[in-house]
JSON list of C-alpha atoms in Angstrom, two decimals:
[
{"chain": "A", "resi": 1, "resn": "GLU", "atom": "CA", "xyz": [0.02, -0.07, 0.04]},
{"chain": "A", "resi": 2, "resn": "TYR", "atom": "CA", "xyz": [1.63, 3.62, -0.89]},
{"chain": "A", "resi": 3, "resn": "MET", "atom": "CA", "xyz": [-0.93, 5.89, 0.20]},
{"chain": "A", "resi": 4, "resn": "THR", "atom": "CA", "xyz": [0.59, 9.76, 0.57]},
{"chain": "A", "resi": 5, "resn": "GLY", "atom": "CA", "xyz": [-2.85, 11.67, 1.27]},
{"chain": "A", "resi": 6, "resn": "GLY", "atom": "CA", "xyz": [-6.56, 11.39, 1.54]},
{"chain": "A", "resi": 7, "resn": "THR", "atom": "CA", "xyz": [-9.17, 8.85, 3.67]},
{"chain": "A", "resi": 8, "resn": "VAL", "atom": "CA", "xyz": [-9.61, 5.50, 2.99]},
{"chain": "A", "resi": 9, "resn": "VAL", "atom": "CA", "xyz": [-12.12, 2.95, 4.74]},
{"chain": "A", "resi": 10, "resn": "ILE", "atom": "CA", "xyz": [-10.64, -0.81, 4.28]},
{"chain": "A", "resi": 11, "resn": "LEU", "atom": "CA", "xyz": [-14.16, -3.08, 4.16]},
{"chain": "A", "resi": 12, "resn": "GLY", "atom": "CA", "xyz": [-12.00, -6.65, 4.05]},
{"chain": "A", "resi": 13, "resn": "GLN", "atom": "CA", "xyz": [-9.30, -8.22, 4.54]},
{"chain": "A", "resi": 14, "resn": "THR", "atom": "CA", "xyz": [-5.55, -7.01, 4.88]},
{"chain": "A", "resi": 15, "resn": "GLY", "atom": "CA", "xyz": [-2.22, -8.19, 4.20]},
{"chain": "A", "resi": 16, "resn": "LYS", "atom": "CA", "xyz": [0.64, -8.11, 5.91]},
{"chain": "A", "resi": 17, "resn": "ASN", "atom": "CA", "xyz": [2.77, -4.72, 6.58]},
{"chain": "A", "resi": 18, "resn": "LEU", "atom": "CA", "xyz": [-0.03, -2.64, 6.57]},
{"chain": "A", "resi": 19, "resn": "ALA", "atom": "CA", "xyz": [0.67, 0.47, 6.13]},
{"chain": "A", "resi": 20, "resn": "ALA", "atom": "CA", "xyz": [4.43, 0.16, 5.23]},
{"chain": "A", "resi": 21, "resn": "GLY", "atom": "CA", "xyz": [4.76, 2.96, 2.37]},
{"chain": "A", "resi": 22, "resn": "MET", "atom": "CA", "xyz": [1.60, 5.13, 4.24]},
{"chain": "A", "resi": 23, "resn": "SER", "atom": "CA", "xyz": [2.98, 9.04, 4.30]},
{"chain": "A", "resi": 24, "resn": "GLY", "atom": "CA", "xyz": [-0.06, 10.55, 5.20]},
{"chain": "A", "resi": 25, "resn": "GLY", "atom": "CA", "xyz": [-3.77, 10.52, 5.17]},
{"chain": "A", "resi": 26, "resn": "VAL", "atom": "CA", "xyz": [-6.42, 8.83, 7.26]},
{"chain": "A", "resi": 27, "resn": "ALA", "atom": "CA", "xyz": [-7.21, 4.64, 6.69]},
{"chain": "A", "resi": 28, "resn": "TYR", "atom": "CA", "xyz": [-9.95, 3.26, 8.41]},
{"chain": "A", "resi": 29, "resn": "VAL", "atom": "CA", "xyz": [-10.37, 0.03, 8.31]},
{"chain": "A", "resi": 30, "resn": "TYR", "atom": "CA", "xyz": [-13.20, -2.89, 9.51]},
{"chain": "A", "resi": 31, "resn": "ASP", "atom": "CA", "xyz": [-11.43, -4.57, 11.71]},
{"chain": "A", "resi": 32, "resn": "PRO", "atom": "CA", "xyz": [-14.03, -7.35, 13.36]},
{"chain": "A", "resi": 33, "resn": "ASN", "atom": "CA", "xyz": [-11.50, -9.79, 14.31]},
{"chain": "A", "resi": 34, "resn": "HIS", "atom": "CA", "xyz": [-9.23, -7.52, 16.35]},
{"chain": "A", "resi": 35, "resn": "ASP", "atom": "CA", "xyz": [-6.52, -8.73, 14.69]},
{"chain": "A", "resi": 36, "resn": "LEU", "atom": "CA", "xyz": [-5.55, -5.64, 12.68]},
{"chain": "A", "resi": 37, "resn": "TYR", "atom": "CA", "xyz": [-2.69, -5.40, 14.87]},
{"chain": "A", "resi": 38, "resn": "MET", "atom": "CA", "xyz": [-1.07, -8.73, 13.57]},
{"chain": "A", "resi": 39, "resn": "ARG", "atom": "CA", "xyz": [-0.34, -7.16, 10.28]},
{"chain": "A", "resi": 40, "resn": "LEU", "atom": "CA", "xyz": [0.55, -3.44, 10.36]},
{"chain": "A", "resi": 41, "resn": "ASN", "atom": "CA", "xyz": [3.24, -1.88, 10.59]},
{"chain": "A", "resi": 42, "resn": "LYS", "atom": "CA", "xyz": [3.74, -0.32, 13.85]},
{"chain": "A", "resi": 43, "resn": "GLN", "atom": "CA", "xyz": [6.90, 1.62, 13.16]},
{"chain": "A", "resi": 44, "resn": "LEU", "atom": "CA", "xyz": [5.66, 4.25, 10.91]},
{"chain": "A", "resi": 45, "resn": "VAL", "atom": "CA", "xyz": [1.60, 4.43, 12.14]},
{"chain": "A", "resi": 46, "resn": "ASN", "atom": "CA", "xyz": [-0.62, 5.37, 15.20]},
{"chain": "A", "resi": 47, "resn": "THR", "atom": "CA", "xyz": [-3.41, 2.94, 15.67]},
{"chain": "A", "resi": 48, "resn": "TYR", "atom": "CA", "xyz": [-6.65, 4.29, 17.53]},
{"chain": "A", "resi": 49, "resn": "GLU", "atom": "CA", "xyz": [-10.50, 3.52, 18.87]},
{"chain": "A", "resi": 50, "resn": "VAL", "atom": "CA", "xyz": [-12.69, 5.81, 16.62]},
{"chain": "A", "resi": 51, "resn": "THR", "atom": "CA", "xyz": [-14.97, 7.08, 18.96]},
{"chain": "A", "resi": 52, "resn": "GLY", "atom": "CA", "xyz": [-15.42, 11.04, 18.21]},
{"chain": "A", "resi": 53, "resn": "LYS", "atom": "CA", "xyz": [-17.69, 12.72, 16.63]},
{"chain": "A", "resi": 54, "resn": "ALA", "atom": "CA", "xyz": [-15.64, 13.72, 13.72]},
{"chain": "A", "resi": 55, "resn": "ASP", "atom": "CA", "xyz": [-14.49, 10.75, 12.75]},
{"chain": "A", "resi": 56, "resn": "LYS", "atom": "CA", "xyz": [-17.72, 8.62, 13.12]},
{"chain": "A", "resi": 57, "resn": "GLU", "atom": "CA", "xyz": [-18.93, 11.49, 10.91]},
{"chain": "A", "resi": 58, "resn": "VAL", "atom": "CA", "xyz": [-16.41, 10.73, 7.98]},
{"chain": "A", "resi": 59, "resn": "LEU", "atom": "CA", "xyz": [-17.08, 7.32, 8.25]},
{"chain": "A", "resi": 60, "resn": "GLU", "atom": "CA", "xyz": [-20.30, 6.86, 8.27]},
{"chain": "A", "resi": 61, "resn": "GLU", "atom": "CA", "xyz": [-20.40, 9.57, 4.79]},
{"chain": "A", "resi": 62, "resn": "LEU", "atom": "CA", "xyz": [-17.90, 7.36, 3.29]},
{"chain": "A", "resi": 63, "resn": "LEU", "atom": "CA", "xyz": [-20.32, 3.87, 3.95]},
{"chain": "A", "resi": 64, "resn": "ASN", "atom": "CA", "xyz": [-22.92, 5.75, 2.61]},
{"chain": "A", "resi": 65, "resn": "LYS", "atom": "CA", "xyz": [-21.11, 6.57, -0.60]},
{"chain": "A", "resi": 66, "resn": "HIS", "atom": "CA", "xyz": [-20.59, 2.69, -0.48]},
{"chain": "A", "resi": 67, "resn": "TYR", "atom": "CA", "xyz": [-24.07, 1.61, 0.60]},
{"chain": "A", "resi": 68, "resn": "THR", "atom": "CA", "xyz": [-25.78, 0.87, -2.32]},
{"chain": "A", "resi": 69, "resn": "TYR", "atom": "CA", "xyz": [-22.63, -1.16, -3.28]},
{"chain": "A", "resi": 70, "resn": "THR", "atom": "CA", "xyz": [-21.30, -3.56, -0.90]},
{"chain": "A", "resi": 71, "resn": "ASP", "atom": "CA", "xyz": [-23.74, -5.76, 1.75]},
{"chain": "A", "resi": 72, "resn": "VAL", "atom": "CA", "xyz": [-20.85, -4.97, 4.28]},
{"chain": "A", "resi": 73, "resn": "ALA", "atom": "CA", "xyz": [-21.66, -1.58, 3.80]},
{"chain": "A", "resi": 74, "resn": "LYS", "atom": "CA", "xyz": [-25.16, -2.17, 4.40]},
{"chain": "A", "resi": 75, "resn": "LYS", "atom": "CA", "xyz": [-24.77, -4.40, 7.48]},
{"chain": "A", "resi": 76, "resn": "ILE", "atom": "CA", "xyz": [-22.24, -1.88, 9.18]},
{"chain": "A", "resi": 77, "resn": "LEU", "atom": "CA", "xyz": [-24.61, 1.59, 8.63]},
{"chain": "A", "resi": 78, "resn": "SER", "atom": "CA", "xyz": [-27.54, -0.43, 10.30]},
{"chain": "A", "resi": 79, "resn": "ASN", "atom": "CA", "xyz": [-25.22, -0.95, 13.22]},
{"chain": "A", "resi": 80, "resn": "LEU", "atom": "CA", "xyz": [-22.94, 1.85, 12.96]},
{"chain": "A", "resi": 81, "resn": "ASP", "atom": "CA", "xyz": [-22.67, 2.87, 16.82]},
{"chain": "A", "resi": 82, "resn": "GLU", "atom": "CA", "xyz": [-21.78, -0.84, 17.94]},
{"chain": "A", "resi": 83, "resn": "GLU", "atom": "CA", "xyz": [-19.97, -1.81, 15.05]},
{"chain": "A", "resi": 84, "resn": "LEU", "atom": "CA", "xyz": [-17.76, 1.39, 15.77]},
{"chain": "A", "resi": 85, "resn": "SER", "atom": "CA", "xyz": [-15.83, -0.67, 18.00]},
{"chain": "A", "resi": 86, "resn": "ASN", "atom": "CA", "xyz": [-14.63, -3.19, 14.60]},
{"chain": "A", "resi": 87, "resn": "PHE", "atom": "CA", "xyz": [-12.57, 0.02, 13.25]},
{"chain": "A", "resi": 88, "resn": "LYS", "atom": "CA", "xyz": [-9.44, 1.17, 13.42]},
{"chain": "A", "resi": 89, "resn": "LYS", "atom": "CA", "xyz": [-7.66, 4.58, 12.56]},
{"chain": "A", "resi": 90, "resn": "ILE", "atom": "CA", "xyz": [-4.48, 4.26, 11.07]},
{"chain": "A", "resi": 91, "resn": "VAL", "atom": "CA", "xyz": [-2.64, 7.98, 11.09]},
{"chain": "A", "resi": 92, "resn": "PRO", "atom": "CA", "xyz": [1.03, 7.49, 10.32]},
{"chain": "A", "resi": 93, "resn": "LYS", "atom": "CA", "xyz": [2.72, 9.33, 12.92]},
{"chain": "A", "resi": 94, "resn": "ASP", "atom": "CA", "xyz": [5.29, 12.16, 10.82]},
{"chain": "A", "resi": 95, "resn": "TYR", "atom": "CA", "xyz": [1.76, 12.87, 9.10]},
{"chain": "A", "resi": 96, "resn": "GLU", "atom": "CA", "xyz": [-0.09, 13.30, 12.49]},
{"chain": "A", "resi": 97, "resn": "LYS", "atom": "CA", "xyz": [2.87, 15.66, 13.64]},
{"chain": "A", "resi": 98, "resn": "ILE", "atom": "CA", "xyz": [2.31, 18.27, 11.19]},
{"chain": "A", "resi": 99, "resn": "THR", "atom": "CA", "xyz": [-1.08, 18.27, 11.22]},
{"chain": "A", "resi": 100, "resn": "THR", "atom": "CA", "xyz": [-1.42, 18.73, 14.74]},
{"chain": "A", "resi": 101, "resn": "LEU", "atom": "CA", "xyz": [1.34, 21.41, 14.22]},
{"chain": "A", "resi": 102, "resn": "ILE", "atom": "CA", "xyz": [-0.80, 23.31, 11.66]},
{"chain": "A", "resi": 103, "resn": "GLN", "atom": "CA", "xyz": [-4.10, 23.88, 14.30]},
{"chain": "A", "resi": 104, "resn": "GLU", "atom": "CA", "xyz": [-2.16, 24.36, 16.94]},
{"chain": "A", "resi": 105, "resn": "LEU", "atom": "CA", "xyz": [-0.39, 27.18, 14.43]},
{"chain": "A", "resi": 106, "resn": "LYS", "atom": "CA", "xyz": [-3.64, 28.36, 13.16]},
{"chain": "A", "resi": 107, "resn": "THR", "atom": "CA", "xyz": [-5.34, 28.86, 16.51]},
{"chain": "A", "resi": 108, "resn": "LYS", "atom": "CA", "xyz": [-2.46, 31.12, 17.25]},
{"chain": "A", "resi": 109, "resn": "GLY", "atom": "CA", "xyz": [-4.08, 32.83, 14.03]},
{"chain": "A", "resi": 110, "resn": "TYR", "atom": "CA", "xyz": [-1.41, 32.00, 11.43]},
{"chain": "A", "resi": 111, "resn": "HIS", "atom": "CA", "xyz": [-3.10, 31.56, 7.82]},
{"chain": "A", "resi": 112, "resn": "GLU", "atom": "CA", "xyz": [-3.09, 27.58, 6.75]},
{"chain": "A", "resi": 113, "resn": "ASP", "atom": "CA", "xyz": [-0.68, 28.65, 3.89]},
{"chain": "A", "resi": 114, "resn": "GLU", "atom": "CA", "xyz": [1.38, 30.20, 7.01]},
{"chain": "A", "resi": 115, "resn": "ALA", "atom": "CA", "xyz": [0.97, 27.70, 9.08]},
{"chain": "A", "resi": 116, "resn": "SER", "atom": "CA", "xyz": [1.62, 25.15, 6.69]},
{"chain": "A", "resi": 117, "resn": "LEU", "atom": "CA", "xyz": [5.46, 26.68, 5.83]},
{"chain": "A", "resi": 118, "resn": "MET", "atom": "CA", "xyz": [6.02, 26.66, 9.60]},
{"chain": "A", "resi": 119, "resn": "ALA", "atom": "CA", "xyz": [5.11, 23.71, 10.63]},
{"chain": "A", "resi": 120, "resn": "PHE", "atom": "CA", "xyz": [6.99, 21.76, 7.80]},
{"chain": "A", "resi": 121, "resn": "GLU", "atom": "CA", "xyz": [9.74, 23.72, 8.61]},
{"chain": "A", "resi": 122, "resn": "GLN", "atom": "CA", "xyz": [9.48, 22.80, 11.84]},
{"chain": "A", "resi": 123, "resn": "VAL", "atom": "CA", "xyz": [9.29, 18.97, 11.86]},
{"chain": "A", "resi": 124, "resn": "HIS", "atom": "CA", "xyz": [11.72, 18.90, 8.91]},
{"chain": "A", "resi": 125, "resn": "ALA", "atom": "CA", "xyz": [14.42, 21.50, 11.18]}
]
């Protein structure tokens, strides 16, 4: 897998070393057997439970887009609050560091472009 940005939902089985080529973006991985940790490249990414309102909204939107095409999405959406515990949120460590720093700089009053440049320079200094 090679991912540099964007958001993806993985509803099927994953191979070993998941996220080895992931340098940006966010992946929501359906993990009903709770064994994803055995196939995940933990050196490059962080894993989170999907508990936040914003994550739930993003996941629900993407599943709704997929709804008409798969029975898996239909099953998940019919019981989303309980199924959330079967998802893992995967975020590259460096990506998370820079996006957090950008948000901090924006709250200090910097414009998006300026905050992005400053964050990049701080992370890569």
